[in-house]
Amino acid sequence: MPCARLETLLRRGLLGLLAAMLLFPVTGCASLLSEIMVSAPNRFNPFGSKNMLSPPERKLLGVDQQFRVEVGPPDAKLAVSVIEPENFAEPRGTILVLHGIWNRSIWMLGTAQMFADEGYRAVLVDLRGHGASTGKWLTYGPRESRDISQVIDALQERELVAGRLGVYGISYGATTSIHVAGGDPRISAVVAVAPFSKMRDEVPDYSRTILPGIEDWVSDDTFEEAVDAAGDQGGFDPDMSDALEAIRKTDAPVLIMHGQDDWLVPPYHSMRLYEAGRDHAELVLMPRLGHISIWFDAEGEVAAKAKNWFERHLASGPKSAAP
């Protein structure tokens, strides 16, 4: 595909997947390829970040508060939604809920409501450049985690951090949650569902799943060049997008769950993370679950284990609702 055609597709916002573009040599198209790899969805949709929930929508969805938090550098405004635990005299803790790449927090409402039903204040965040948040570039964990720490600052200023603080994330959000814990001692517990361990390894893993046979066209060196170019484009060091280092830096207990049939993010990523943090981590590999099915959690196994983890490592106060 000529670079001109690639650029046309990019401008139209039709290329959400890095893997599809890695079919073509980095040489000559490096800037475009790197742009795709690290472009947040709202870079293609400048009106997306304006879509905060209306009061009727908040009421319908059970969202008690929604506001924006300024973060950076680089400057961005993140959309934050708060769901309060009904029928509890006081929240038993506070849990941040983080979504996956090219997604938005509204898709995590069920998870947030589940935690609220258990007595926690649940806080949903649209990550930089996703949902109703501004921002152009993805960094696969480091910048996103600093953003979340600034969100925690804002929550404390608003007196919205009750009890101890936990983080629950899936996929991209799971990796971000580990980075948050590695850099912020205020985190007391983490649940990471299907995280990747390193950007440099996940990019080819994802690409080879989306496009079987791509290894015949794209060498490992080409993947490395593409990731380096992406770092230049997004203004970050891809070698810092390493959750293995992050999990070593936290004392917070980390529950890692991963589907054994996950092809998009192979389970070896979670095995690595467990080995790096085994003195404070627990690994659960789930048979017959892939990257999407573990998110839908049809049998409720992920939800049950997450609730139990936070009950053990986060909760304060009685589990039963106040009369």
PDB file of C-alpha atoms in Angstrom:
ATOM      1  CA  MET A   1       0.000   0.000   0.000  1.00  0.00           C
ATOM      2  CA  PRO A   2       1.542   3.336  -0.971  1.00  0.00           C
ATOM      3  CA  CYS A   3       2.227   5.775   1.849  1.00  0.00           C
ATOM      4  CA  ALA A   4      -0.189   8.284   0.320  1.00  0.00           C
ATOM      5  CA  ARG A   5      -3.025   5.761   0.551  1.00  0.00           C
ATOM      6  CA  LEU A   6      -1.994   4.898   4.101  1.00  0.00           C
ATOM      7  CA  GLU A   7      -2.093   8.562   5.038  1.00  0.00           C
ATOM      8  CA  THR A   8      -5.564   8.948   3.523  1.00  0.00           C
ATOM      9  CA  LEU A   9      -6.870   6.080   5.647  1.00  0.00           C
ATOM     10  CA  LEU A  10      -5.181   7.492   8.721  1.00  0.00           C
ATOM     11  CA  ARG A  11      -6.792  10.892   8.226  1.00  0.00           C
ATOM     12  CA  ARG A  12     -10.190   9.224   7.959  1.00  0.00           C
ATOM     13  CA  GLY A  13      -9.598   7.457  11.238  1.00  0.00           C
ATOM     14  CA  LEU A  14     -10.133   4.001   9.754  1.00  0.00           C
ATOM     15  CA  LEU A  15      -6.925   2.475  11.050  1.00  0.00           C
ATOM     16  CA  GLY A  16      -7.364   1.621  14.684  1.00  0.00           C
ATOM     17  CA  LEU A  17      -5.105  -1.400  14.590  1.00  0.00           C
ATOM     18  CA  LEU A  18      -1.360  -1.179  14.570  1.00  0.00           C
ATOM     19  CA  ALA A  19      -1.038  -4.727  13.330  1.00  0.00           C
ATOM     20  CA  ALA A  20      -2.706  -4.136  10.010  1.00  0.00           C
ATOM     21  CA  MET A  21      -0.157  -1.501   9.141  1.00  0.00           C
ATOM     22  CA  LEU A  22       2.831  -3.547  10.125  1.00  0.00           C
ATOM     23  CA  LEU A  23       2.327  -5.547   6.958  1.00  0.00           C
ATOM     24  CA  PHE A  24       4.165  -2.756   5.215  1.00  0.00           C
ATOM     25  CA  PRO A  25       7.832  -1.889   5.622  1.00  0.00           C
ATOM     26  CA  VAL A  26       8.677   0.690   8.238  1.00  0.00           C
ATOM     27  CA  THR A  27      11.172   2.213   5.859  1.00  0.00           C
ATOM     28  CA  GLY A  28       9.553   5.171   4.107  1.00  0.00           C
ATOM     29  CA  CYS A  29       6.340   4.906   6.135  1.00  0.00           C
ATOM     30  CA  ALA A  30       7.873   4.959   9.632  1.00  0.00           C
ATOM     31  CA  SER A  31       6.242   8.182  10.734  1.00  0.00           C
ATOM     32  CA  LEU A  32       2.803   6.984   9.654  1.00  0.00           C
ATOM     33  CA  LEU A  33       3.208   3.583  11.270  1.00  0.00           C
ATOM     34  CA  SER A  34       4.396   5.077  14.534  1.00  0.00           C
ATOM     35  CA  GLU A  35       1.498   7.507  14.424  1.00  0.00           C
ATOM     36  CA  ILE A  36      -0.968   4.638  14.239  1.00  0.00           C
ATOM     37  CA  MET A  37       0.703   2.707  17.043  1.00  0.00           C
ATOM     38  CA  VAL A  38       0.522   5.550  19.533  1.00  0.00           C
ATOM     39  CA  SER A  39      -2.491   7.560  18.351  1.00  0.00           C
ATOM     40  CA  ALA A  40      -5.308   7.676  20.883  1.00  0.00           C
ATOM     41  CA  PRO A  41      -8.819   7.278  19.427  1.00  0.00           C
ATOM     42  CA  ASN A  42      -9.786  10.886  20.113  1.00  0.00           C
ATOM     43  CA  ARG A  43      -6.925  12.046  17.936  1.00  0.00           C
ATOM     44  CA  PHE A  44      -9.079  10.850  15.052  1.00  0.00           C
ATOM     45  CA  ASN A  45     -12.290  12.091  16.667  1.00  0.00           C
ATOM     46  CA  PRO A  46     -11.791  15.594  18.076  1.00  0.00           C
ATOM     47  CA  PHE A  47     -15.447  15.769  19.098  1.00  0.00           C
ATOM     48  CA  GLY A  48     -15.266  12.562  21.140  1.00  0.00           C
ATOM     49  CA  SER A  49     -13.849  14.248  24.214  1.00  0.00           C
ATOM     50  CA  LYS A  50     -16.823  16.614  24.346  1.00  0.00           C
ATOM     51  CA  ASN A  51     -19.267  13.781  25.055  1.00  0.00           C
ATOM     52  CA  MET A  52     -19.695  13.963  28.811  1.00  0.00           C
ATOM     53  CA  LEU A  53     -22.850  12.319  30.118  1.00  0.00           C
ATOM     54  CA  SER A  54     -25.912  14.508  30.473  1.00  0.00           C
ATOM     55  CA  PRO A  55     -27.724  14.575  33.852  1.00  0.00           C
ATOM     56  CA  PRO A  56     -30.492  12.248  32.570  1.00  0.00           C
ATOM     57  CA  GLU A  57     -27.860   9.842  31.233  1.00  0.00           C
ATOM     58  CA  ARG A  58     -25.996   9.886  34.537  1.00  0.00           C
ATOM     59  CA  LYS A  59     -29.191   9.108  36.402  1.00  0.00           C
ATOM     60  CA  LEU A  60     -30.087   6.293  34.012  1.00  0.00           C
ATOM     61  CA  LEU A  61     -26.623   4.732  34.272  1.00  0.00           C
ATOM     62  CA  GLY A  62     -26.301   5.154  38.027  1.00  0.00           C
ATOM     63  CA  VAL A  63     -23.420   7.643  37.866  1.00  0.00           C
ATOM     64  CA  ASP A  64     -23.514   9.980  40.868  1.00  0.00           C
ATOM     65  CA  GLN A  65     -20.865  12.475  39.747  1.00  0.00           C
ATOM     66  CA  GLN A  66     -18.918  13.217  36.599  1.00  0.00           C
ATOM     67  CA  PHE A  67     -16.188  15.807  36.182  1.00  0.00           C
ATOM     68  CA  ARG A  68     -12.903  16.435  34.400  1.00  0.00           C
ATOM     69  CA  VAL A  69      -9.422  16.462  35.898  1.00  0.00           C
ATOM     70  CA  GLU A  70      -6.537  18.366  34.326  1.00  0.00           C
ATOM     71  CA  VAL A  71      -3.413  16.222  34.022  1.00  0.00           C
ATOM     72  CA  GLY A  72      -0.026  16.413  32.359  1.00  0.00           C
ATOM     73  CA  PRO A  73       2.392  17.134  30.931  1.00  0.00           C
ATOM     74  CA  PRO A  74       1.461  16.938  28.160  1.00  0.00           C
ATOM     75  CA  ASP A  75      -1.777  18.649  29.081  1.00  0.00           C
ATOM     76  CA  ALA A  76      -5.009  16.684  28.929  1.00  0.00           C
ATOM     77  CA  LYS A  77      -8.372  16.589  30.665  1.00  0.00           C
ATOM     78  CA  LEU A  78      -9.628  13.226  31.872  1.00  0.00           C
ATOM     79  CA  ALA A  79     -13.299  12.404  32.367  1.00  0.00           C
ATOM     80  CA  VAL A  80     -13.978  10.878  35.785  1.00  0.00           C
ATOM     81  CA  SER A  81     -17.234   9.232  36.875  1.00  0.00           C
ATOM     82  CA  VAL A  82     -18.106   8.287  40.454  1.00  0.00           C
ATOM     83  CA  ILE A  83     -20.568   5.614  41.563  1.00  0.00           C
ATOM     84  CA  GLU A  84     -21.426   5.661  45.255  1.00  0.00           C
ATOM     85  CA  PRO A  85     -22.301   2.560  47.276  1.00  0.00           C
ATOM     86  CA  GLU A  86     -25.976   2.759  48.127  1.00  0.00           C
ATOM     87  CA  ASN A  87     -27.251   1.646  51.520  1.00  0.00           C
ATOM     88  CA  PHE A  88     -23.817   1.780  53.143  1.00  0.00           C
ATOM     89  CA  ALA A  89     -23.194   4.299  55.891  1.00  0.00           C
ATOM     90  CA  GLU A  90     -19.617   4.795  54.679  1.00  0.00           C
ATOM     91  CA  PRO A  91     -17.702   3.430  51.676  1.00  0.00           C
ATOM     92  CA  ARG A  92     -15.572   0.414  52.589  1.00  0.00           C
ATOM     93  CA  GLY A  93     -12.821   1.666  50.293  1.00  0.00           C
ATOM     94  CA  THR A  94     -12.317   3.277  46.891  1.00  0.00           C
ATOM     95  CA  ILE A  95     -11.640   1.390  43.655  1.00  0.00           C
ATOM     96  CA  LEU A  96     -10.443   2.937  40.398  1.00  0.00           C
ATOM     97  CA  VAL A  97     -11.738   1.044  37.344  1.00  0.00           C
ATOM     98  CA  LEU A  98      -9.672   1.256  34.133  1.00  0.00           C
ATOM     99  CA  HIS A  99     -10.762   0.201  30.645  1.00  0.00           C
ATOM    100  CA  GLY A 100      -8.849  -1.315  27.710  1.00  0.00           C
ATOM    101  CA  ILE A 101      -7.269   0.296  24.661  1.00  0.00           C
ATOM    102  CA  TRP A 102      -9.573   1.944  22.112  1.00  0.00           C
ATOM    103  CA  ASN A 103     -12.378   1.609  24.636  1.00  0.00           C
ATOM    104  CA  ARG A 104     -14.007   3.884  27.187  1.00  0.00           C
ATOM    105  CA  SER A 105     -15.098   3.752  30.797  1.00  0.00           C
ATOM    106  CA  ILE A 106     -18.795   3.347  30.034  1.00  0.00           C
ATOM    107  CA  TRP A 107     -18.037  -0.252  29.040  1.00  0.00           C
ATOM    108  CA  MET A 108     -16.819  -0.864  32.594  1.00  0.00           C
ATOM    109  CA  LEU A 109     -19.998   0.385  34.269  1.00  0.00           C
ATOM    110  CA  GLY A 110     -21.088  -3.141  35.168  1.00  0.00           C
ATOM    111  CA  THR A 111     -17.803  -3.792  36.940  1.00  0.00           C
ATOM    112  CA  ALA A 112     -17.956  -0.454  38.746  1.00  0.00           C
ATOM    113  CA  GLN A 113     -21.535  -1.086  39.855  1.00  0.00           C
ATOM    114  CA  MET A 114     -20.512  -4.519  41.129  1.00  0.00           C
ATOM    115  CA  PHE A 115     -17.910  -2.905  43.380  1.00  0.00           C
ATOM    116  CA  ALA A 116     -20.416  -0.267  44.519  1.00  0.00           C
ATOM    117  CA  ASP A 117     -22.820  -3.063  45.453  1.00  0.00           C
ATOM    118  CA  GLU A 118     -20.032  -4.485  47.633  1.00  0.00           C
ATOM    119  CA  GLY A 119     -19.790  -1.164  49.470  1.00  0.00           C
ATOM    120  CA  TYR A 120     -16.930   0.543  47.617  1.00  0.00           C
ATOM    121  CA  ARG A 121     -16.881   3.941  45.997  1.00  0.00           C
ATOM    122  CA  ALA A 122     -16.124   3.103  42.354  1.00  0.00           C
ATOM    123  CA  VAL A 123     -14.300   5.628  40.178  1.00  0.00           C
ATOM    124  CA  LEU A 124     -14.279   5.190  36.406  1.00  0.00           C
ATOM    125  CA  VAL A 125     -11.676   7.043  34.357  1.00  0.00           C
ATOM    126  CA  ASP A 126     -11.553   7.584  30.607  1.00  0.00           C
ATOM    127  CA  LEU A 127      -7.844   7.183  29.935  1.00  0.00           C
ATOM    128  CA  ARG A 128      -5.967   9.862  28.018  1.00  0.00           C
ATOM    129  CA  GLY A 129      -7.403  10.250  24.509  1.00  0.00           C
ATOM    130  CA  HIS A 130     -10.286   7.822  25.137  1.00  0.00           C
ATOM    131  CA  GLY A 131     -13.979   8.389  25.751  1.00  0.00           C
ATOM    132  CA  ALA A 132     -14.625  11.911  26.995  1.00  0.00           C
ATOM    133  CA  SER A 133     -10.945  12.592  27.767  1.00  0.00           C
ATOM    134  CA  THR A 134      -8.606  14.715  25.695  1.00  0.00           C
ATOM    135  CA  GLY A 135      -5.090  13.741  24.649  1.00  0.00           C
ATOM    136  CA  LYS A 136      -3.405  12.504  21.485  1.00  0.00           C
ATOM    137  CA  TRP A 137      -0.827   9.860  22.309  1.00  0.00           C
ATOM    138  CA  LEU A 138      -0.665   6.447  23.948  1.00  0.00           C
ATOM    139  CA  THR A 139       2.388   5.336  25.949  1.00  0.00           C
ATOM    140  CA  TYR A 140       1.298   1.842  27.062  1.00  0.00           C
ATOM    141  CA  GLY A 141       1.425   2.575  30.775  1.00  0.00           C
ATOM    142  CA  PRO A 142       3.920   5.191  32.002  1.00  0.00           C
ATOM    143  CA  ARG A 143       2.171   8.450  31.105  1.00  0.00           C
ATOM    144  CA  GLU A 144      -1.259   6.965  31.763  1.00  0.00           C
ATOM    145  CA  SER A 145      -0.199   5.959  35.278  1.00  0.00           C
ATOM    146  CA  ARG A 146       1.026   9.471  36.052  1.00  0.00           C
ATOM    147  CA  ASP A 147      -2.330  10.755  34.836  1.00  0.00           C
ATOM    148  CA  ILE A 148      -4.112   8.411  37.247  1.00  0.00           C
ATOM    149  CA  SER A 149      -1.967   9.618  40.144  1.00  0.00           C
ATOM    150  CA  GLN A 150      -3.090  13.155  39.329  1.00  0.00           C
ATOM    151  CA  VAL A 151      -6.681  11.921  39.271  1.00  0.00           C
ATOM    152  CA  ILE A 152      -6.102  10.505  42.763  1.00  0.00           C
ATOM    153  CA  ASP A 153      -4.813  13.929  43.856  1.00  0.00           C
ATOM    154  CA  ALA A 154      -8.026  15.492  42.556  1.00  0.00           C
ATOM    155  CA  LEU A 155     -10.169  12.866  44.267  1.00  0.00           C
ATOM    156  CA  GLN A 156      -8.440  13.585  47.562  1.00  0.00           C
ATOM    157  CA  GLU A 157      -8.981  17.317  47.117  1.00  0.00           C
ATOM    158  CA  ARG A 158     -12.687  16.594  46.588  1.00  0.00           C
ATOM    159  CA  GLU A 159     -12.682  14.243  49.604  1.00  0.00           C
ATOM    160  CA  LEU A 160     -13.685  11.349  47.373  1.00  0.00           C
ATOM    161  CA  VAL A 161     -11.061   8.856  48.523  1.00  0.00           C
ATOM    162  CA  ALA A 162     -12.690   6.878  51.309  1.00  0.00           C
ATOM    163  CA  GLY A 163     -10.686   4.205  53.078  1.00  0.00           C
ATOM    164  CA  ARG A 164      -7.931   2.418  51.225  1.00  0.00           C
ATOM    165  CA  LEU A 165      -7.457   2.739  47.484  1.00  0.00           C
ATOM    166  CA  GLY A 166      -7.473  -0.088  44.952  1.00  0.00           C
ATOM    167  CA  VAL A 167      -7.231  -0.341  41.171  1.00  0.00           C
ATOM    168  CA  TYR A 168      -8.988  -2.760  38.832  1.00  0.00           C
ATOM    169  CA  GLY A 169      -8.028  -2.826  35.160  1.00  0.00           C
ATOM    170  CA  ILE A 170      -8.474  -4.987  32.105  1.00  0.00           C
ATOM    171  CA  SER A 171      -5.975  -5.373  29.237  1.00  0.00           C
ATOM    172  CA  TYR A 172      -4.413  -1.931  28.608  1.00  0.00           C
ATOM    173  CA  GLY A 173      -6.072  -0.771  31.828  1.00  0.00           C
ATOM    174  CA  ALA A 174      -4.632  -3.778  33.673  1.00  0.00           C
ATOM    175  CA  THR A 175      -1.098  -2.902  32.631  1.00  0.00           C
ATOM    176  CA  THR A 176      -1.755   0.729  33.535  1.00  0.00           C
ATOM    177  CA  SER A 177      -3.006  -0.351  36.975  1.00  0.00           C
ATOM    178  CA  ILE A 178       0.305  -2.106  37.644  1.00  0.00           C
ATOM    179  CA  HIS A 179       2.217   0.991  36.531  1.00  0.00           C
ATOM    180  CA  VAL A 180       0.056   3.102  38.869  1.00  0.00           C
ATOM    181  CA  ALA A 181       0.848   0.855  41.825  1.00  0.00           C
ATOM    182  CA  GLY A 182       4.548   0.889  40.934  1.00  0.00           C
ATOM    183  CA  GLY A 183       4.689   4.664  41.110  1.00  0.00           C
ATOM    184  CA  ASP A 184       2.084   5.583  43.725  1.00  0.00           C
ATOM    185  CA  PRO A 185       2.275   4.221  47.298  1.00  0.00           C
ATOM    186  CA  ARG A 186      -1.342   5.202  47.913  1.00  0.00           C
ATOM    187  CA  ILE A 187      -2.453   2.048  46.076  1.00  0.00           C
ATOM    188  CA  SER A 188      -3.246  -0.759  48.526  1.00  0.00           C
ATOM    189  CA  ALA A 189      -4.443  -3.510  46.168  1.00  0.00           C
ATOM    190  CA  VAL A 190      -4.572  -4.267  42.432  1.00  0.00           C
ATOM    191  CA  VAL A 191      -6.595  -6.610  40.242  1.00  0.00           C
ATOM    192  CA  ALA A 192      -5.114  -6.889  36.734  1.00  0.00           C
ATOM    193  CA  VAL A 193      -7.083  -8.874  34.143  1.00  0.00           C
ATOM    194  CA  ALA A 194      -5.177  -9.917  30.988  1.00  0.00           C
ATOM    195  CA  PRO A 195      -2.291  -7.434  31.275  1.00  0.00           C
ATOM    196  CA  PHE A 196       0.676  -7.282  28.930  1.00  0.00           C
ATOM    197  CA  SER A 197       4.157  -7.120  30.406  1.00  0.00           C
ATOM    198  CA  LYS A 198       6.070  -5.004  27.864  1.00  0.00           C
ATOM    199  CA  MET A 199       5.082  -2.874  24.902  1.00  0.00           C
ATOM    200  CA  ARG A 200       7.982  -4.252  22.854  1.00  0.00           C
ATOM    201  CA  ASP A 201       6.674  -7.803  23.215  1.00  0.00           C
ATOM    202  CA  GLU A 202       2.956  -7.117  22.984  1.00  0.00           C
ATOM    203  CA  VAL A 203       3.136  -5.237  19.677  1.00  0.00           C
ATOM    204  CA  PRO A 204       4.367  -8.285  17.705  1.00  0.00           C
ATOM    205  CA  ASP A 205       2.162 -10.667  19.735  1.00  0.00           C
ATOM    206  CA  TYR A 206      -0.943  -8.692  18.872  1.00  0.00           C
ATOM    207  CA  SER A 207       0.081  -8.237  15.267  1.00  0.00           C
ATOM    208  CA  ARG A 208       0.775 -11.928  14.680  1.00  0.00           C
ATOM    209  CA  THR A 209      -2.653 -12.817  16.048  1.00  0.00           C
ATOM    210  CA  ILE A 210      -4.534 -10.285  13.960  1.00  0.00           C
ATOM    211  CA  LEU A 211      -2.572 -11.169  10.831  1.00  0.00           C
ATOM    212  CA  PRO A 212      -1.421 -14.808  10.803  1.00  0.00           C
ATOM    213  CA  GLY A 213       1.695 -15.235   8.701  1.00  0.00           C
ATOM    214  CA  ILE A 214       2.865 -11.661   9.259  1.00  0.00           C
ATOM    215  CA  GLU A 215       6.214 -13.032  10.456  1.00  0.00           C
ATOM    216  CA  ASP A 216       6.905 -13.962   6.826  1.00  0.00           C
ATOM    217  CA  TRP A 217       6.638 -10.278   5.913  1.00  0.00           C
ATOM    218  CA  VAL A 218       7.820  -8.385   8.972  1.00  0.00           C
ATOM    219  CA  SER A 219      11.003  -9.254  10.848  1.00  0.00           C
ATOM    220  CA  ASP A 220      11.607  -8.836  14.559  1.00  0.00           C
ATOM    221  CA  ASP A 221      13.976  -5.991  13.704  1.00  0.00           C
ATOM    222  CA  THR A 222      11.189  -4.226  11.835  1.00  0.00           C
ATOM    223  CA  PHE A 223       8.909  -4.484  14.863  1.00  0.00           C
ATOM    224  CA  GLU A 224      11.678  -2.988  16.989  1.00  0.00           C
ATOM    225  CA  GLU A 225      12.135  -0.125  14.532  1.00  0.00           C
ATOM    226  CA  ALA A 226       8.390   0.512  14.521  1.00  0.00           C
ATOM    227  CA  VAL A 227       8.243   0.661  18.321  1.00  0.00           C
ATOM    228  CA  ASP A 228      11.244   3.011  18.442  1.00  0.00           C
ATOM    229  CA  ALA A 229       9.593   5.281  15.885  1.00  0.00           C
ATOM    230  CA  ALA A 230       6.367   5.186  17.901  1.00  0.00           C
ATOM    231  CA  GLY A 231       8.247   6.364  20.972  1.00  0.00           C
ATOM    232  CA  ASP A 232       9.694   9.273  19.026  1.00  0.00           C
ATOM    233  CA  GLN A 233       6.254  10.152  17.697  1.00  0.00           C
ATOM    234  CA  GLY A 234       4.549   9.970  21.091  1.00  0.00           C
ATOM    235  CA  GLY A 235       7.396  11.573  23.032  1.00  0.00           C
ATOM    236  CA  PHE A 236       8.229   8.670  25.357  1.00  0.00           C
ATOM    237  CA  ASP A 237      10.758   5.879  25.827  1.00  0.00           C
ATOM    238  CA  PRO A 238       9.179   2.517  24.881  1.00  0.00           C
ATOM    239  CA  ASP A 239      11.602   0.766  27.235  1.00  0.00           C
ATOM    240  CA  MET A 240       9.780   2.476  30.111  1.00  0.00           C
ATOM    241  CA  SER A 241       6.559   0.774  28.998  1.00  0.00           C
ATOM    242  CA  ASP A 242       7.568  -2.176  31.142  1.00  0.00           C
ATOM    243  CA  ALA A 243       5.130  -3.438  33.765  1.00  0.00           C
ATOM    244  CA  LEU A 244       7.714  -5.939  35.040  1.00  0.00           C
ATOM    245  CA  GLU A 245       9.701  -3.085  36.532  1.00  0.00           C
ATOM    246  CA  ALA A 246       6.523  -1.495  37.861  1.00  0.00           C
ATOM    247  CA  ILE A 247       5.332  -4.591  39.732  1.00  0.00           C
ATOM    248  CA  ARG A 248       8.744  -4.872  41.404  1.00  0.00           C
ATOM    249  CA  LYS A 249       8.364  -1.333  42.750  1.00  0.00           C
ATOM    250  CA  THR A 250       5.086  -1.849  44.597  1.00  0.00           C
ATOM    251  CA  ASP A 251       4.315  -3.629  47.852  1.00  0.00           C
ATOM    252  CA  ALA A 252       0.600  -3.683  47.066  1.00  0.00           C
ATOM    253  CA  PRO A 253      -0.866  -7.178  46.632  1.00  0.00           C
ATOM    254  CA  VAL A 254      -1.587  -7.798  42.940  1.00  0.00           C
ATOM    255  CA  LEU A 255      -4.060 -10.377  41.639  1.00  0.00           C
ATOM    256  CA  ILE A 256      -3.331 -11.269  38.013  1.00  0.00           C
ATOM    257  CA  MET A 257      -5.963 -13.149  36.015  1.00  0.00           C
ATOM    258  CA  HIS A 258      -5.476 -14.352  32.450  1.00  0.00           C
ATOM    259  CA  GLY A 259      -7.287 -16.608  30.008  1.00  0.00           C
ATOM    260  CA  GLN A 260      -5.264 -19.594  28.859  1.00  0.00           C
ATOM    261  CA  ASP A 261      -6.707 -19.211  25.353  1.00  0.00           C
ATOM    262  CA  ASP A 262      -5.822 -15.523  25.032  1.00  0.00           C
ATOM    263  CA  TRP A 263      -4.117 -15.027  21.675  1.00  0.00           C
ATOM    264  CA  LEU A 264      -4.151 -11.216  21.634  1.00  0.00           C
ATOM    265  CA  VAL A 265      -2.195 -10.981  24.874  1.00  0.00           C
ATOM    266  CA  PRO A 266      -0.681 -14.442  25.408  1.00  0.00           C
ATOM    267  CA  PRO A 267      -0.723 -15.660  29.024  1.00  0.00           C
ATOM    268  CA  TYR A 268       3.078 -15.684  29.255  1.00  0.00           C
ATOM    269  CA  HIS A 269       2.782 -11.934  29.885  1.00  0.00           C
ATOM    270  CA  SER A 270       0.972 -12.589  33.171  1.00  0.00           C
ATOM    271  CA  MET A 271       3.320 -15.443  34.039  1.00  0.00           C
ATOM    272  CA  ARG A 272       6.234 -13.024  33.685  1.00  0.00           C
ATOM    273  CA  LEU A 273       4.499 -10.446  35.844  1.00  0.00           C
ATOM    274  CA  TYR A 274       3.817 -13.017  38.531  1.00  0.00           C
ATOM    275  CA  GLU A 275       7.461 -14.114  38.548  1.00  0.00           C
ATOM    276  CA  ALA A 276       8.579 -10.491  38.840  1.00  0.00           C
ATOM    277  CA  GLY A 277       6.299  -9.825  41.809  1.00  0.00           C
ATOM    278  CA  ARG A 278       5.693 -13.268  43.253  1.00  0.00           C
ATOM    279  CA  ASP A 279       6.283 -12.149  46.871  1.00  0.00           C
ATOM    280  CA  HIS A 280       3.150  -9.983  46.650  1.00  0.00           C
ATOM    281  CA  ALA A 281       1.312 -11.308  43.583  1.00  0.00           C
ATOM    282  CA  GLU A 282      -1.077 -14.144  42.837  1.00  0.00           C
ATOM    283  CA  LEU A 283      -1.680 -15.621  39.374  1.00  0.00           C
ATOM    284  CA  VAL A 284      -4.890 -17.281  38.204  1.00  0.00           C
ATOM    285  CA  LEU A 285      -4.871 -18.835  34.724  1.00  0.00           C
ATOM    286  CA  MET A 286      -8.379 -19.537  33.484  1.00  0.00           C
ATOM    287  CA  PRO A 287      -8.962 -22.386  31.016  1.00  0.00           C
ATOM    288  CA  ARG A 288     -11.052 -21.844  27.880  1.00  0.00           C
ATOM    289  CA  LEU A 289     -11.060 -18.066  28.249  1.00  0.00           C
ATOM    290  CA  GLY A 290      -9.645 -15.676  25.656  1.00  0.00           C
ATOM    291  CA  HIS A 291      -9.042 -11.937  25.695  1.00  0.00           C
ATOM    292  CA  ILE A 292     -12.651 -11.014  24.970  1.00  0.00           C
ATOM    293  CA  SER A 293     -14.408 -13.793  26.878  1.00  0.00           C
ATOM    294  CA  ILE A 294     -12.514 -13.033  30.085  1.00  0.00           C
ATOM    295  CA  TRP A 295     -13.876  -9.493  29.864  1.00  0.00           C
ATOM    296  CA  PHE A 296     -17.475 -10.681  29.441  1.00  0.00           C
ATOM    297  CA  ASP A 297     -16.912 -13.146  32.305  1.00  0.00           C
ATOM    298  CA  ALA A 298     -20.048 -15.159  31.526  1.00  0.00           C
ATOM    299  CA  GLU A 299     -19.669 -17.462  34.530  1.00  0.00           C
ATOM    300  CA  GLY A 300     -18.747 -14.670  36.953  1.00  0.00           C
ATOM    301  CA  GLU A 301     -15.429 -16.234  37.943  1.00  0.00           C
ATOM    302  CA  VAL A 302     -13.402 -13.069  37.352  1.00  0.00           C
ATOM    303  CA  ALA A 303     -15.888 -10.986  39.330  1.00  0.00           C
ATOM    304  CA  ALA A 304     -15.906 -13.414  42.260  1.00  0.00           C
ATOM    305  CA  LYS A 305     -12.120 -13.508  42.517  1.00  0.00           C
ATOM    306  CA  ALA A 306     -11.834  -9.717  42.200  1.00  0.00           C
ATOM    307  CA  LYS A 307     -14.386  -9.158  44.966  1.00  0.00           C
ATOM    308  CA  ASN A 308     -12.629 -11.648  47.218  1.00  0.00           C
ATOM    309  CA  TRP A 309      -9.237 -10.006  46.574  1.00  0.00           C
ATOM    310  CA  PHE A 310     -10.443  -6.560  47.519  1.00  0.00           C
ATOM    311  CA  GLU A 311     -12.291  -8.012  50.519  1.00  0.00           C
ATOM    312  CA  ARG A 312      -8.999  -9.452  51.757  1.00  0.00           C
ATOM    313  CA  HIS A 313      -6.685  -6.564  50.951  1.00  0.00           C
ATOM    314  CA  LEU A 314      -8.744  -3.386  50.758  1.00  0.00           C
ATOM    315  CA  ALA A 315     -12.060  -3.429  52.573  1.00  0.00           C
ATOM    316  CA  SER A 316     -12.815  -1.779  55.873  1.00  0.00           C
ATOM    317  CA  GLY A 317     -16.108  -1.833  57.723  1.00  0.00           C
ATOM    318  CA  PRO A 318     -18.942  -4.376  57.508  1.00  0.00           C
ATOM    319  CA  LYS A 319     -19.733  -6.094  54.225  1.00  0.00           C
ATOM    320  CA  SER A 320     -23.491  -5.947  54.795  1.00  0.00           C
ATOM    321  CA  ALA A 321     -25.395  -2.814  53.866  1.00  0.00           C
ATOM    322  CA  ALA A 322     -26.569  -0.469  56.580  1.00  0.00           C
ATOM    323  CA  PRO A 323     -30.211  -0.934  57.630  1.00  0.00           C
TER     324      PRO A 323
END
